[in-house]
PDB file of C-alpha atoms in Angstrom:
ATOM      1  CA  MET A  20     -13.166  18.104  21.709  1.00 61.00           C
ATOM      2  CA  LYS A  21     -14.983  15.088  23.187  1.00 69.00           C
ATOM      3  CA  LEU A  22     -16.648  14.348  19.831  1.00 65.00           C
ATOM      4  CA  VAL A  23     -13.302  14.669  18.068  1.00 70.00           C
ATOM      5  CA  ARG A  24     -11.795  12.165  20.504  1.00 77.00           C
ATOM      6  CA  LEU A  25     -14.660   9.665  20.479  1.00 79.00           C
ATOM      7  CA  TYR A  26     -15.010   9.516  16.703  1.00 81.00           C
ATOM      8  CA  SER A  27     -11.359  10.338  15.844  1.00 87.00           C
ATOM      9  CA  LEU A  28     -12.760  13.000  13.532  1.00 89.00           C
ATOM     10  CA  GLN A  29      -9.286  14.150  12.487  1.00 91.00           C
ATOM     11  CA  ASN A  30      -8.650  10.703  11.011  1.00 92.00           C
ATOM     12  CA  VAL A  31     -12.064  10.620   9.317  1.00 94.00           C
ATOM     13  CA  LEU A  32     -11.372  14.062   7.829  1.00 94.00           C
ATOM     14  CA  LEU A  33      -7.983  12.889   6.556  1.00 94.00           C
ATOM     15  CA  LEU A  34      -9.708   9.932   4.890  1.00 95.00           C
ATOM     16  CA  ALA A  35     -12.221  12.210   3.167  1.00 96.00           C
ATOM     17  CA  ILE A  36      -9.551  14.672   2.018  1.00 96.00           C
ATOM     18  CA  GLY A  37      -7.473  11.843   0.569  1.00 95.00           C
ATOM     19  CA  MET A  38     -10.355  10.338  -1.388  1.00 96.00           C
ATOM     20  CA  LEU A  39     -11.464  13.737  -2.704  1.00 96.00           C
ATOM     21  CA  ALA A  40      -7.894  14.606  -3.728  1.00 96.00           C
ATOM     22  CA  PHE A  41      -7.711  11.476  -5.880  1.00 95.00           C
ATOM     23  CA  LYS A  42     -11.042  12.312  -7.512  1.00 96.00           C
ATOM     24  CA  TYR A  43     -10.673  16.015  -8.261  1.00 95.00           C
ATOM     25  CA  GLY A  44      -6.903  16.311  -8.382  1.00 95.00           C
ATOM     26  CA  PHE A  45      -6.160  13.156 -10.378  1.00 95.00           C
ATOM     27  CA  LEU A  46      -8.969  11.047 -11.849  1.00 94.00           C
ATOM     28  CA  ASP A  47     -11.046  13.944 -13.206  1.00 94.00           C
ATOM     29  CA  ARG A  48      -8.008  15.191 -15.105  1.00 92.00           C
ATOM     30  CA  GLN A  49      -7.507  11.924 -16.977  1.00 90.00           C
ATOM     31  CA  PRO A  50      -8.950  11.252 -20.475  1.00 89.00           C
ATOM     32  CA  VAL A  51     -11.313   8.540 -19.255  1.00 87.00           C
ATOM     33  CA  VAL A  52     -14.993   8.342 -18.311  1.00 88.00           C
ATOM     34  CA  LEU A  53     -15.432   7.102 -14.746  1.00 91.00           C
ATOM     35  CA  ALA A  54     -18.224   4.862 -13.487  1.00 93.00           C
ATOM     36  CA  LEU A  55     -19.269   7.335 -10.771  1.00 94.00           C
ATOM     37  CA  ASN A  56     -20.252  10.968 -11.251  1.00 92.00           C
ATOM     38  CA  ASN A  57     -19.551  13.665  -8.664  1.00 94.00           C
ATOM     39  CA  TRP A  58     -22.416  13.063  -6.245  1.00 95.00           C
ATOM     40  CA  GLN A  59     -22.092   9.275  -6.463  1.00 96.00           C
ATOM     41  CA  TYR A  60     -18.408   9.562  -5.646  1.00 97.00           C
ATOM     42  CA  ILE A  61     -19.333  11.718  -2.641  1.00 97.00           C
ATOM     43  CA  VAL A  62     -21.708   8.947  -1.526  1.00 97.00           C
ATOM     44  CA  MET A  63     -18.807   6.470  -1.701  1.00 97.00           C
ATOM     45  CA  VAL A  64     -16.636   8.817   0.377  1.00 97.00           C
ATOM     46  CA  LEU A  65     -19.442   9.152   2.933  1.00 97.00           C
ATOM     47  CA  ALA A  66     -19.787   5.359   3.072  1.00 97.00           C
ATOM     48  CA  CYS A  67     -16.102   5.017   3.953  1.00 96.00           C
ATOM     49  CA  CYS A  68     -16.279   7.878   6.473  1.00 96.00           C
ATOM     50  CA  PHE A  69     -19.335   6.499   8.304  1.00 96.00           C
ATOM     51  CA  ILE A  70     -17.765   3.039   8.547  1.00 96.00           C
ATOM     52  CA  ALA A  71     -14.480   4.537   9.769  1.00 95.00           C
ATOM     53  CA  ALA A  72     -16.268   6.746  12.333  1.00 94.00           C
ATOM     54  CA  GLY A  73     -18.184   3.707  13.611  1.00 93.00           C
ATOM     55  CA  GLY A  74     -14.970   1.711  13.920  1.00 92.00           C
ATOM     56  CA  PHE A  75     -13.176   4.519  15.753  1.00 92.00           C
ATOM     57  CA  TYR A  76     -16.172   5.011  18.052  1.00 92.00           C
ATOM     58  CA  ILE A  77     -16.427   1.385  19.146  1.00 91.00           C
ATOM     59  CA  ASN A  78     -12.656   1.258  19.619  1.00 87.00           C
ATOM     60  CA  ASN A  79     -12.594   4.441  21.713  1.00 86.00           C
ATOM     61  CA  THR A  80     -15.587   3.536  23.896  1.00 87.00           C
ATOM     62  CA  ALA A  81     -15.933  -0.240  24.184  1.00 77.00           C
ATOM     63  CA  GLY A  82     -12.793  -1.678  22.646  1.00 66.00           C
ATOM     64  CA  VAL A  83     -10.179  -3.747  24.446  1.00 68.00           C
ATOM     65  CA  GLY A  84      -8.995  -1.756  27.440  1.00 62.00           C
ATOM     66  CA  LYS A  85     -12.160   0.409  27.433  1.00 62.00           C
ATOM     67  CA  GLU A  86     -14.607  -2.221  28.700  1.00 53.00           C
ATOM     68  CA  ASN A  87     -15.060  -0.388  32.008  1.00 54.00           C
ATOM     69  CA  ASN A  88     -16.099   2.891  30.363  1.00 57.00           C
ATOM     70  CA  THR A  89     -18.793   4.366  32.616  1.00 54.00           C
ATOM     71  CA  GLU A  90     -19.324   7.646  30.748  1.00 72.00           C
ATOM     72  CA  ILE A  91     -21.637   6.098  28.134  1.00 80.00           C
ATOM     73  CA  SER A  92     -23.981   3.166  28.586  1.00 80.00           C
ATOM     74  CA  GLU A  93     -23.241  -0.025  26.672  1.00 83.00           C
ATOM     75  CA  ALA A  94     -26.632   0.164  24.932  1.00 87.00           C
ATOM     76  CA  LYS A  95     -25.949   3.691  23.683  1.00 89.00           C
ATOM     77  CA  ILE A  96     -22.460   2.745  22.511  1.00 88.00           C
ATOM     78  CA  TYR A  97     -23.717  -0.133  20.392  1.00 91.00           C
ATOM     79  CA  ASN A  98     -26.718   1.804  19.089  1.00 94.00           C
ATOM     80  CA  ILE A  99     -24.456   4.583  17.817  1.00 94.00           C
ATOM     81  CA  TYR A 100     -21.951   2.108  16.400  1.00 94.00           C
ATOM     82  CA  ILE A 101     -24.634   0.073  14.617  1.00 95.00           C
ATOM     83  CA  ALA A 102     -26.262   3.220  13.201  1.00 96.00           C
ATOM     84  CA  LEU A 103     -22.989   4.574  11.798  1.00 96.00           C
ATOM     85  CA  THR A 104     -21.963   1.210  10.374  1.00 97.00           C
ATOM     86  CA  LEU A 105     -25.358   0.474   8.801  1.00 97.00           C
ATOM     87  CA  ILE A 106     -25.416   3.898   7.129  1.00 97.00           C
ATOM     88  CA  GLY A 107     -21.912   3.326   5.760  1.00 97.00           C
ATOM     89  CA  VAL A 108     -22.584  -0.211   4.530  1.00 97.00           C
ATOM     90  CA  GLY A 109     -25.959   0.860   3.110  1.00 97.00           C
ATOM     91  CA  LEU A 110     -24.383   3.680   1.107  1.00 97.00           C
ATOM     92  CA  GLY A 111     -21.690   1.278  -0.071  1.00 97.00           C
ATOM     93  CA  TYR A 112     -24.317  -1.237  -1.172  1.00 96.00           C
ATOM     94  CA  TYR A 113     -26.084   1.486  -3.152  1.00 96.00           C
ATOM     95  CA  ILE A 114     -22.860   2.400  -4.960  1.00 96.00           C
ATOM     96  CA  ALA A 115     -22.041  -1.242  -5.696  1.00 95.00           C
ATOM     97  CA  ASN A 116     -25.504  -1.767  -7.177  1.00 95.00           C
ATOM     98  CA  PHE A 117     -25.260   1.420  -9.206  1.00 93.00           C
ATOM     99  CA  VAL A 118     -22.131   0.200 -10.993  1.00 92.00           C
ATOM    100  CA  GLY A 119     -23.694  -3.217 -11.480  1.00 92.00           C
ATOM    101  CA  ARG A 120     -21.381  -5.018  -9.058  1.00 90.00           C
ATOM    102  CA  PRO A 121     -23.513  -5.701  -5.935  1.00 91.00           C
ATOM    103  CA  MET A 122     -21.049  -8.322  -4.676  1.00 91.00           C
ATOM    104  CA  HIS A 123     -18.373  -5.639  -4.485  1.00 91.00           C
ATOM    105  CA  SER A 124     -20.271  -4.108  -1.570  1.00 92.00           C
ATOM    106  CA  GLY A 125     -18.491  -6.813   0.409  1.00 93.00           C
ATOM    107  CA  ILE A 126     -15.464  -4.508   0.627  1.00 94.00           C
ATOM    108  CA  PHE A 127     -17.483  -2.220   2.934  1.00 96.00           C
ATOM    109  CA  VAL A 128     -18.772  -5.145   4.992  1.00 95.00           C
ATOM    110  CA  VAL A 129     -15.265  -6.564   5.375  1.00 94.00           C
ATOM    111  CA  GLY A 130     -13.882  -3.160   6.361  1.00 94.00           C
ATOM    112  CA  ALA A 131     -16.592  -2.639   8.994  1.00 94.00           C
ATOM    113  CA  ALA A 132     -16.280  -6.166  10.387  1.00 94.00           C
ATOM    114  CA  THR A 133     -12.496  -5.930  10.585  1.00 93.00           C
ATOM    115  CA  LEU A 134     -12.651  -2.641  12.483  1.00 91.00           C
ATOM    116  CA  TYR A 135     -15.054  -4.205  14.984  1.00 91.00           C
ATOM    117  CA  ILE A 136     -12.947  -7.344  15.429  1.00 90.00           C
ATOM    118  CA  TYR A 137      -9.837  -5.192  15.855  1.00 87.00           C
ATOM    119  CA  ALA A 138     -11.470  -3.089  18.567  1.00 85.00           C
ATOM    120  CA  THR A 139     -12.940  -5.989  20.533  1.00 83.00           C
ATOM    121  CA  SER A 140     -10.269  -8.677  20.261  1.00 82.00           C
ATOM    122  CA  LEU A 141      -7.662  -8.359  17.505  1.00 78.00           C
ATOM    123  CA  LYS A 142      -6.010  -5.384  19.206  1.00 76.00           C
ATOM    124  CA  GLN A 143      -4.360  -7.852  21.588  1.00 73.00           C
ATOM    125  CA  THR A 144      -2.570  -9.740  18.799  1.00 80.00           C
ATOM    126  CA  VAL A 145       0.999  -8.520  18.362  1.00 81.00           C
ATOM    127  CA  LEU A 146       1.852  -7.261  14.846  1.00 88.00           C
ATOM    128  CA  VAL A 147      -1.320  -8.694  13.302  1.00 87.00           C
ATOM    129  CA  SER A 148      -3.367  -5.784  14.653  1.00 87.00           C
ATOM    130  CA  ASN A 149      -0.791  -3.292  13.342  1.00 91.00           C
ATOM    131  CA  ILE A 150      -0.843  -4.829   9.869  1.00 93.00           C
ATOM    132  CA  VAL A 151      -4.638  -4.969   9.766  1.00 91.00           C
ATOM    133  CA  ILE A 152      -5.042  -1.286  10.633  1.00 91.00           C
ATOM    134  CA  ALA A 153      -2.396  -0.283   8.074  1.00 94.00           C
ATOM    135  CA  LEU A 154      -4.197  -2.343   5.414  1.00 93.00           C
ATOM    136  CA  LEU A 155      -7.487  -0.657   6.287  1.00 92.00           C
ATOM    137  CA  MET A 156      -5.838   2.742   5.852  1.00 93.00           C
ATOM    138  CA  ALA A 157      -4.862   1.797   2.297  1.00 94.00           C
ATOM    139  CA  LEU A 158      -8.196   0.108   1.520  1.00 92.00           C
ATOM    140  CA  PRO A 159     -10.060   3.284   0.406  1.00 93.00           C
ATOM    141  CA  LEU A 160      -7.658   3.647  -2.538  1.00 92.00           C
ATOM    142  CA  ILE A 161      -8.491   0.100  -3.590  1.00 91.00           C
ATOM    143  CA  ALA A 162     -12.187   0.986  -3.300  1.00 93.00           C
ATOM    144  CA  ILE A 163     -11.675   3.963  -5.603  1.00 95.00           C
ATOM    145  CA  GLY A 164     -10.225   1.703  -8.271  1.00 92.00           C
ATOM    146  CA  ILE A 165     -12.940  -0.941  -7.836  1.00 92.00           C
ATOM    147  CA  PHE A 166     -15.892   1.452  -8.081  1.00 95.00           C
ATOM    148  CA  THR A 167     -14.669   4.164 -10.463  1.00 94.00           C
ATOM    149  CA  MET A 168     -12.478   2.353 -12.986  1.00 92.00           C
ATOM    150  CA  TYR A 169     -13.083  -1.395 -12.949  1.00 89.00           C
ATOM    151  CA  PRO A 170     -16.761  -1.139 -14.091  1.00 90.00           C
ATOM    152  CA  VAL A 171     -15.780   0.859 -17.231  1.00 89.00           C
ATOM    153  CA  LEU A 172     -12.747  -1.272 -18.149  1.00 88.00           C
ATOM    154  CA  ASN A 173     -12.722  -2.266 -21.827  1.00 89.00           C
ATOM    155  CA  ALA A 174     -10.265  -3.038 -24.626  1.00 83.00           C
ATOM    156  CA  GLU A 175      -9.935   0.640 -25.628  1.00 87.00           C
ATOM    157  CA  ASN A 176      -9.049   2.048 -22.204  1.00 88.00           C
ATOM    158  CA  LYS A 177      -7.354  -1.025 -20.715  1.00 90.00           C
ATOM    159  CA  LEU A 178      -3.806   0.343 -21.013  1.00 92.00           C
ATOM    160  CA  LEU A 179      -4.675   3.750 -19.558  1.00 90.00           C
ATOM    161  CA  LEU A 180      -6.669   2.329 -16.655  1.00 91.00           C
ATOM    162  CA  ALA A 181      -3.914  -0.194 -15.917  1.00 90.00           C
ATOM    163  CA  THR A 182      -1.435   2.689 -15.689  1.00 90.00           C
ATOM    164  CA  LEU A 183      -3.732   4.678 -13.388  1.00 91.00           C
ATOM    165  CA  LEU A 184      -4.317   1.640 -11.172  1.00 91.00           C
ATOM    166  CA  ASP A 185      -0.576   0.972 -10.938  1.00 92.00           C
ATOM    167  CA  LEU A 186      -0.038   4.523  -9.726  1.00 92.00           C
ATOM    168  CA  MET A 187      -2.817   4.192  -7.159  1.00 93.00           C
ATOM    169  CA  LEU A 188      -1.356   0.908  -5.936  1.00 93.00           C
ATOM    170  CA  ASP A 189       1.999   2.666  -5.437  1.00 94.00           C
ATOM    171  CA  TYR A 190       0.222   5.262  -3.322  1.00 96.00           C
ATOM    172  CA  ALA A 191      -1.644   2.531  -1.437  1.00 95.00           C
ATOM    173  CA  LEU A 192       1.633   0.745  -0.680  1.00 96.00           C
ATOM    174  CA  PHE A 193       3.241   3.916   0.651  1.00 97.00           C
ATOM    175  CA  ILE A 194       0.164   4.713   2.745  1.00 97.00           C
ATOM    176  CA  PHE A 195       0.262   1.168   4.132  1.00 96.00           C
ATOM    177  CA  VAL A 196       3.891   1.624   5.215  1.00 97.00           C
ATOM    178  CA  ILE A 197       3.192   5.006   6.843  1.00 97.00           C
ATOM    179  CA  GLY A 198       0.080   3.536   8.446  1.00 96.00           C
ATOM    180  CA  LEU A 199       2.148   0.722   9.921  1.00 96.00           C
ATOM    181  CA  LEU A 200       4.563   3.286  11.347  1.00 97.00           C
ATOM    182  CA  ILE A 201       1.656   5.185  12.887  1.00 96.00           C
ATOM    183  CA  THR A 202       0.430   2.043  14.662  1.00 95.00           C
ATOM    184  CA  PHE A 203       3.908   1.337  16.032  1.00 96.00           C
ATOM    185  CA  ILE A 204       4.289   4.898  17.307  1.00 97.00           C
ATOM    186  CA  ASN A 205       0.816   4.732  18.841  1.00 93.00           C
ATOM    187  CA  ASP A 206       1.829   1.531  20.643  1.00 93.00           C
ATOM    188  CA  LEU A 207       4.966   3.243  21.966  1.00 95.00           C
ATOM    189  CA  SER A 208       2.898   6.205  23.132  1.00 93.00           C
ATOM    190  CA  ASN A 209       0.339   4.017  24.930  1.00 90.00           C
ATOM    191  CA  ALA A 210       2.715   1.353  26.254  1.00 89.00           C
ATOM    192  CA  ASP A 211       2.028   2.041  29.934  1.00 87.00           C
ATOM    193  CA  THR A 212      -1.746   2.213  29.476  1.00 85.00           C
ATOM    194  CA  ASP A 213      -1.791  -0.921  27.315  1.00 83.00           C
ATOM    195  CA  TYR A 214       0.261  -2.801  29.915  1.00 84.00           C
ATOM    196  CA  ASN A 215      -2.186  -1.849  32.663  1.00 83.00           C
ATOM    197  CA  ASN A 216      -5.113  -2.931  30.472  1.00 79.00           C
ATOM    198  CA  GLY A 217      -3.528  -6.271  29.595  1.00 78.00           C
ATOM    199  CA  ILE A 218      -3.058  -5.422  25.898  1.00 82.00           C
ATOM    200  CA  THR A 219      -0.023  -7.109  24.381  1.00 83.00           C
ATOM    201  CA  THR A 220       1.739  -4.861  21.871  1.00 88.00           C
ATOM    202  CA  LEU A 221       5.243  -4.877  20.435  1.00 92.00           C
ATOM    203  CA  PRO A 222       6.696  -2.495  23.084  1.00 93.00           C
ATOM    204  CA  ILE A 223       5.283  -4.697  25.841  1.00 91.00           C
ATOM    205  CA  THR A 224       6.601  -7.868  24.221  1.00 91.00           C
ATOM    206  CA  LEU A 225      10.073  -6.606  23.273  1.00 92.00           C
ATOM    207  CA  GLY A 226      10.443  -3.561  25.495  1.00 91.00           C
ATOM    208  CA  ARG A 227      10.068   0.090  24.536  1.00 92.00           C
ATOM    209  CA  ALA A 228      13.754   0.724  23.805  1.00 93.00           C
ATOM    210  CA  ARG A 229      14.147  -2.292  21.513  1.00 95.00           C
ATOM    211  CA  THR A 230      10.869  -1.551  19.722  1.00 95.00           C
ATOM    212  CA  GLN A 231      11.949   2.033  19.209  1.00 96.00           C
ATOM    213  CA  LYS A 232      15.116   0.872  17.478  1.00 95.00           C
ATOM    214  CA  ILE A 233      13.148  -1.515  15.254  1.00 96.00           C
ATOM    215  CA  VAL A 234      10.732   1.265  14.290  1.00 96.00           C
ATOM    216  CA  LEU A 235      13.652   3.576  13.552  1.00 96.00           C
ATOM    217  CA  VAL A 236      15.113   1.059  11.104  1.00 97.00           C
ATOM    218  CA  PHE A 237      11.686   0.382   9.566  1.00 97.00           C
ATOM    219  CA  ALA A 238      11.161   4.138   9.087  1.00 97.00           C
ATOM    220  CA  LEU A 239      14.055   4.105   6.615  1.00 97.00           C
ATOM    221  CA  LEU A 240      11.804   2.132   4.231  1.00 97.00           C
ATOM    222  CA  PRO A 241       9.418   4.990   3.336  1.00 97.00           C
ATOM    223  CA  VAL A 242      12.410   7.320   2.978  1.00 97.00           C
ATOM    224  CA  GLY A 243      13.940   4.871   0.504  1.00 97.00           C
ATOM    225  CA  MET A 244      10.589   4.577  -1.292  1.00 97.00           C
ATOM    226  CA  LEU A 245      10.366   8.348  -1.624  1.00 96.00           C
ATOM    227  CA  LEU A 246      13.869   8.569  -3.075  1.00 96.00           C
ATOM    228  CA  TYR A 247      13.099   5.764  -5.528  1.00 95.00           C
ATOM    229  CA  TYR A 248       9.778   7.231  -6.673  1.00 93.00           C
ATOM    230  CA  GLY A 249      11.308  10.673  -7.010  1.00 93.00           C
ATOM    231  CA  ASN A 250      14.155   9.414  -9.160  1.00 92.00           C
ATOM    232  CA  ALA A 251      12.062   6.983 -11.212  1.00 89.00           C
ATOM    233  CA  TYR A 252       8.936   9.027 -11.904  1.00 89.00           C
ATOM    234  CA  ILE A 253       9.097  12.736 -11.107  1.00 91.00           C
ATOM    235  CA  LYS A 254      12.713  13.885 -11.444  1.00 88.00           C
ATOM    236  CA  GLU A 255      11.694  15.846 -14.561  1.00 90.00           C
ATOM    237  CA  LEU A 256       8.706  17.402 -12.775  1.00 92.00           C
ATOM    238  CA  LEU A 257      10.524  20.102 -10.845  1.00 93.00           C
ATOM    239  CA  PHE A 258       7.510  21.535  -9.026  1.00 94.00           C
ATOM    240  CA  ALA A 259       6.281  18.091  -7.911  1.00 95.00           C
ATOM    241  CA  LEU A 260       9.819  17.060  -6.968  1.00 95.00           C
ATOM    242  CA  GLY A 261      10.257  20.182  -4.830  1.00 96.00           C
ATOM    243  CA  TYR A 262       6.889  19.568  -3.201  1.00 97.00           C
ATOM    244  CA  GLY A 263       7.863  15.992  -2.341  1.00 96.00           C
ATOM    245  CA  LEU A 264      11.222  17.012  -0.915  1.00 96.00           C
ATOM    246  CA  VAL A 265       9.819  19.813   1.256  1.00 97.00           C
ATOM    247  CA  PHE A 266       6.476  18.422   2.402  1.00 97.00           C
ATOM    248  CA  ILE A 267       7.028  14.645   2.489  1.00 97.00           C
ATOM    249  CA  LEU A 268      10.721  13.730   2.606  1.00 97.00           C
ATOM    250  CA  ALA A 269      11.742  16.547   4.977  1.00 97.00           C
ATOM    251  CA  PRO A 270       9.093  15.631   7.602  1.00 98.00           C
ATOM    252  CA  MET A 271      10.182  11.989   7.360  1.00 98.00           C
ATOM    253  CA  ILE A 272      13.804  12.965   8.042  1.00 97.00           C
ATOM    254  CA  TYR A 273      12.587  15.133  10.941  1.00 98.00           C
ATOM    255  CA  PHE A 274      10.635  12.108  12.195  1.00 97.00           C
ATOM    256  CA  LEU A 275      13.774   9.938  12.136  1.00 97.00           C
ATOM    257  CA  ILE A 276      15.790  12.520  14.059  1.00 96.00           C
ATOM    258  CA  LYS A 277      13.120  13.067  16.714  1.00 97.00           C
ATOM    259  CA  LEU A 278      12.418   9.329  17.082  1.00 96.00           C
ATOM    260  CA  TRP A 279      16.036   8.727  18.069  1.00 92.00           C
ATOM    261  CA  ASN A 280      15.611  10.727  21.298  1.00 91.00           C
ATOM    262  CA  ALA A 281      11.883  10.262  21.944  1.00 94.00           C
ATOM    263  CA  LYS A 282      11.116   9.121  25.478  1.00 92.00           C
ATOM    264  CA  THR A 283       7.757  10.356  26.766  1.00 94.00           C
ATOM    265  CA  PRO A 284       4.202   9.697  25.522  1.00 93.00           C
ATOM    266  CA  LYS A 285       4.083  13.360  24.505  1.00 95.00           C
ATOM    267  CA  ASP A 286       7.136  12.835  22.275  1.00 96.00           C
ATOM    268  CA  PHE A 287       5.493   9.868  20.545  1.00 96.00           C
ATOM    269  CA  GLN A 288       2.185  11.714  20.167  1.00 95.00           C
ATOM    270  CA  HIS A 289       4.095  14.481  18.411  1.00 97.00           C
ATOM    271  CA  LEU A 290       5.725  11.933  16.107  1.00 97.00           C
ATOM    272  CA  GLU A 291       2.337  10.384  15.340  1.00 96.00           C
ATOM    273  CA  MET A 292       1.079  13.826  14.296  1.00 96.00           C
ATOM    274  CA  VAL A 293       4.119  14.260  12.043  1.00 97.00           C
ATOM    275  CA  LEU A 294       3.268  10.996  10.282  1.00 97.00           C
ATOM    276  CA  LYS A 295      -0.342  12.072   9.795  1.00 96.00           C
ATOM    277  CA  ILE A 296       0.917  15.296   8.237  1.00 97.00           C
ATOM    278  CA  VAL A 297       3.073  13.179   5.927  1.00 97.00           C
ATOM    279  CA  LEU A 298      -0.047  11.203   4.989  1.00 96.00           C
ATOM    280  CA  LEU A 299      -1.961  14.403   4.251  1.00 96.00           C
ATOM    281  CA  PHE A 300       0.742  15.810   1.977  1.00 97.00           C
ATOM    282  CA  THR A 301       1.158  12.399   0.351  1.00 97.00           C
ATOM    283  CA  VAL A 302      -2.472  12.191  -0.773  1.00 95.00           C
ATOM    284  CA  LEU A 303      -2.402  15.829  -1.889  1.00 96.00           C
ATOM    285  CA  SER A 304       0.744  15.148  -3.920  1.00 96.00           C
ATOM    286  CA  VAL A 305      -1.281  13.251  -6.533  1.00 95.00           C
ATOM    287  CA  ALA A 306      -2.904  16.556  -7.497  1.00 95.00           C
ATOM    288  CA  VAL A 307       0.464  18.318  -7.521  1.00 96.00           C
ATOM    289  CA  VAL A 308       2.012  15.689  -9.806  1.00 94.00           C
ATOM    290  CA  THR A 309      -0.991  15.788 -12.145  1.00 94.00           C
ATOM    291  CA  PHE A 310      -0.867  19.592 -12.321  1.00 93.00           C
ATOM    292  CA  ASN A 311       2.870  19.540 -13.015  1.00 94.00           C
ATOM    293  CA  ILE A 312       2.457  16.999 -15.840  1.00 90.00           C
ATOM    294  CA  GLN A 313      -0.320  19.039 -17.471  1.00 88.00           C
ATOM    295  CA  TYR A 314       1.595  22.292 -17.022  1.00 84.00           C
ATOM    296  CA  ASN A 315       4.652  20.798 -18.753  1.00 83.00           C
ATOM    297  CA  ALA A 316       2.460  19.464 -21.554  1.00 78.00           C
ATOM    298  CA  LYS A 317       1.032  22.936 -22.201  1.00 76.00           C
ATOM    299  CA  GLY A 318       4.507  24.459 -22.111  1.00 60.00           C
TER     300      GLY A 318
END
């Protein structure tokens, strides 16, 4: 359990599952040749996971509010962080060179640097830190597009790839919104600890009750997005529509109801888990939608 906590392995696993779902449940079922084969794609996933694990580790051991951690020496903390980050960036550089776009490896460097800056200083900046973390949660989807589709873009497949990228950007936008909610709920859960550690978050600036009301209103946005996407894109795909209603929309409605009366850190931790479950079913939904489309086409 200590390793799970230090490296936030549940979040790293969610990242890997999401990236693999887009590969094997969506991209591989499209009539287009991708720039990365199976094992190269796995290398890209590993690059993202190592960088994420390094970022979580430095945040959980030596980040703002953890400076007085006496369980692990500072030298060991930074050695582990540097090793994880270098492996991740190195794998990313290999993938960027393989597709003939070495400069694109900068996306891995920027991701790693941002995670470090967040952990050591940016965490204290109200709202900016929330937005940055939410953007980083959506960044792997952008990386998928950059390294699997952009290198093979040509006049013949331009329309198809543009359509696929638009869909992935829709997913990235929704993940960003859910990610932002997760950061707000995490701030509500850790308000007392953050206050004692001198970390300025939205609940400390505005008060927990007022922040909770703001988050409740903001949480209506992903619900509205789900209703729009369902009506605009998948209302004819009955299986995918049912999946979305049961596994994504229903948990979001549950989240809204529970948030109204949430008071203790345990309540907010539960709500954070609900949002992570929503994220999991969201990334898996791309495979469900693809299957439903192909099933209808065969029928």
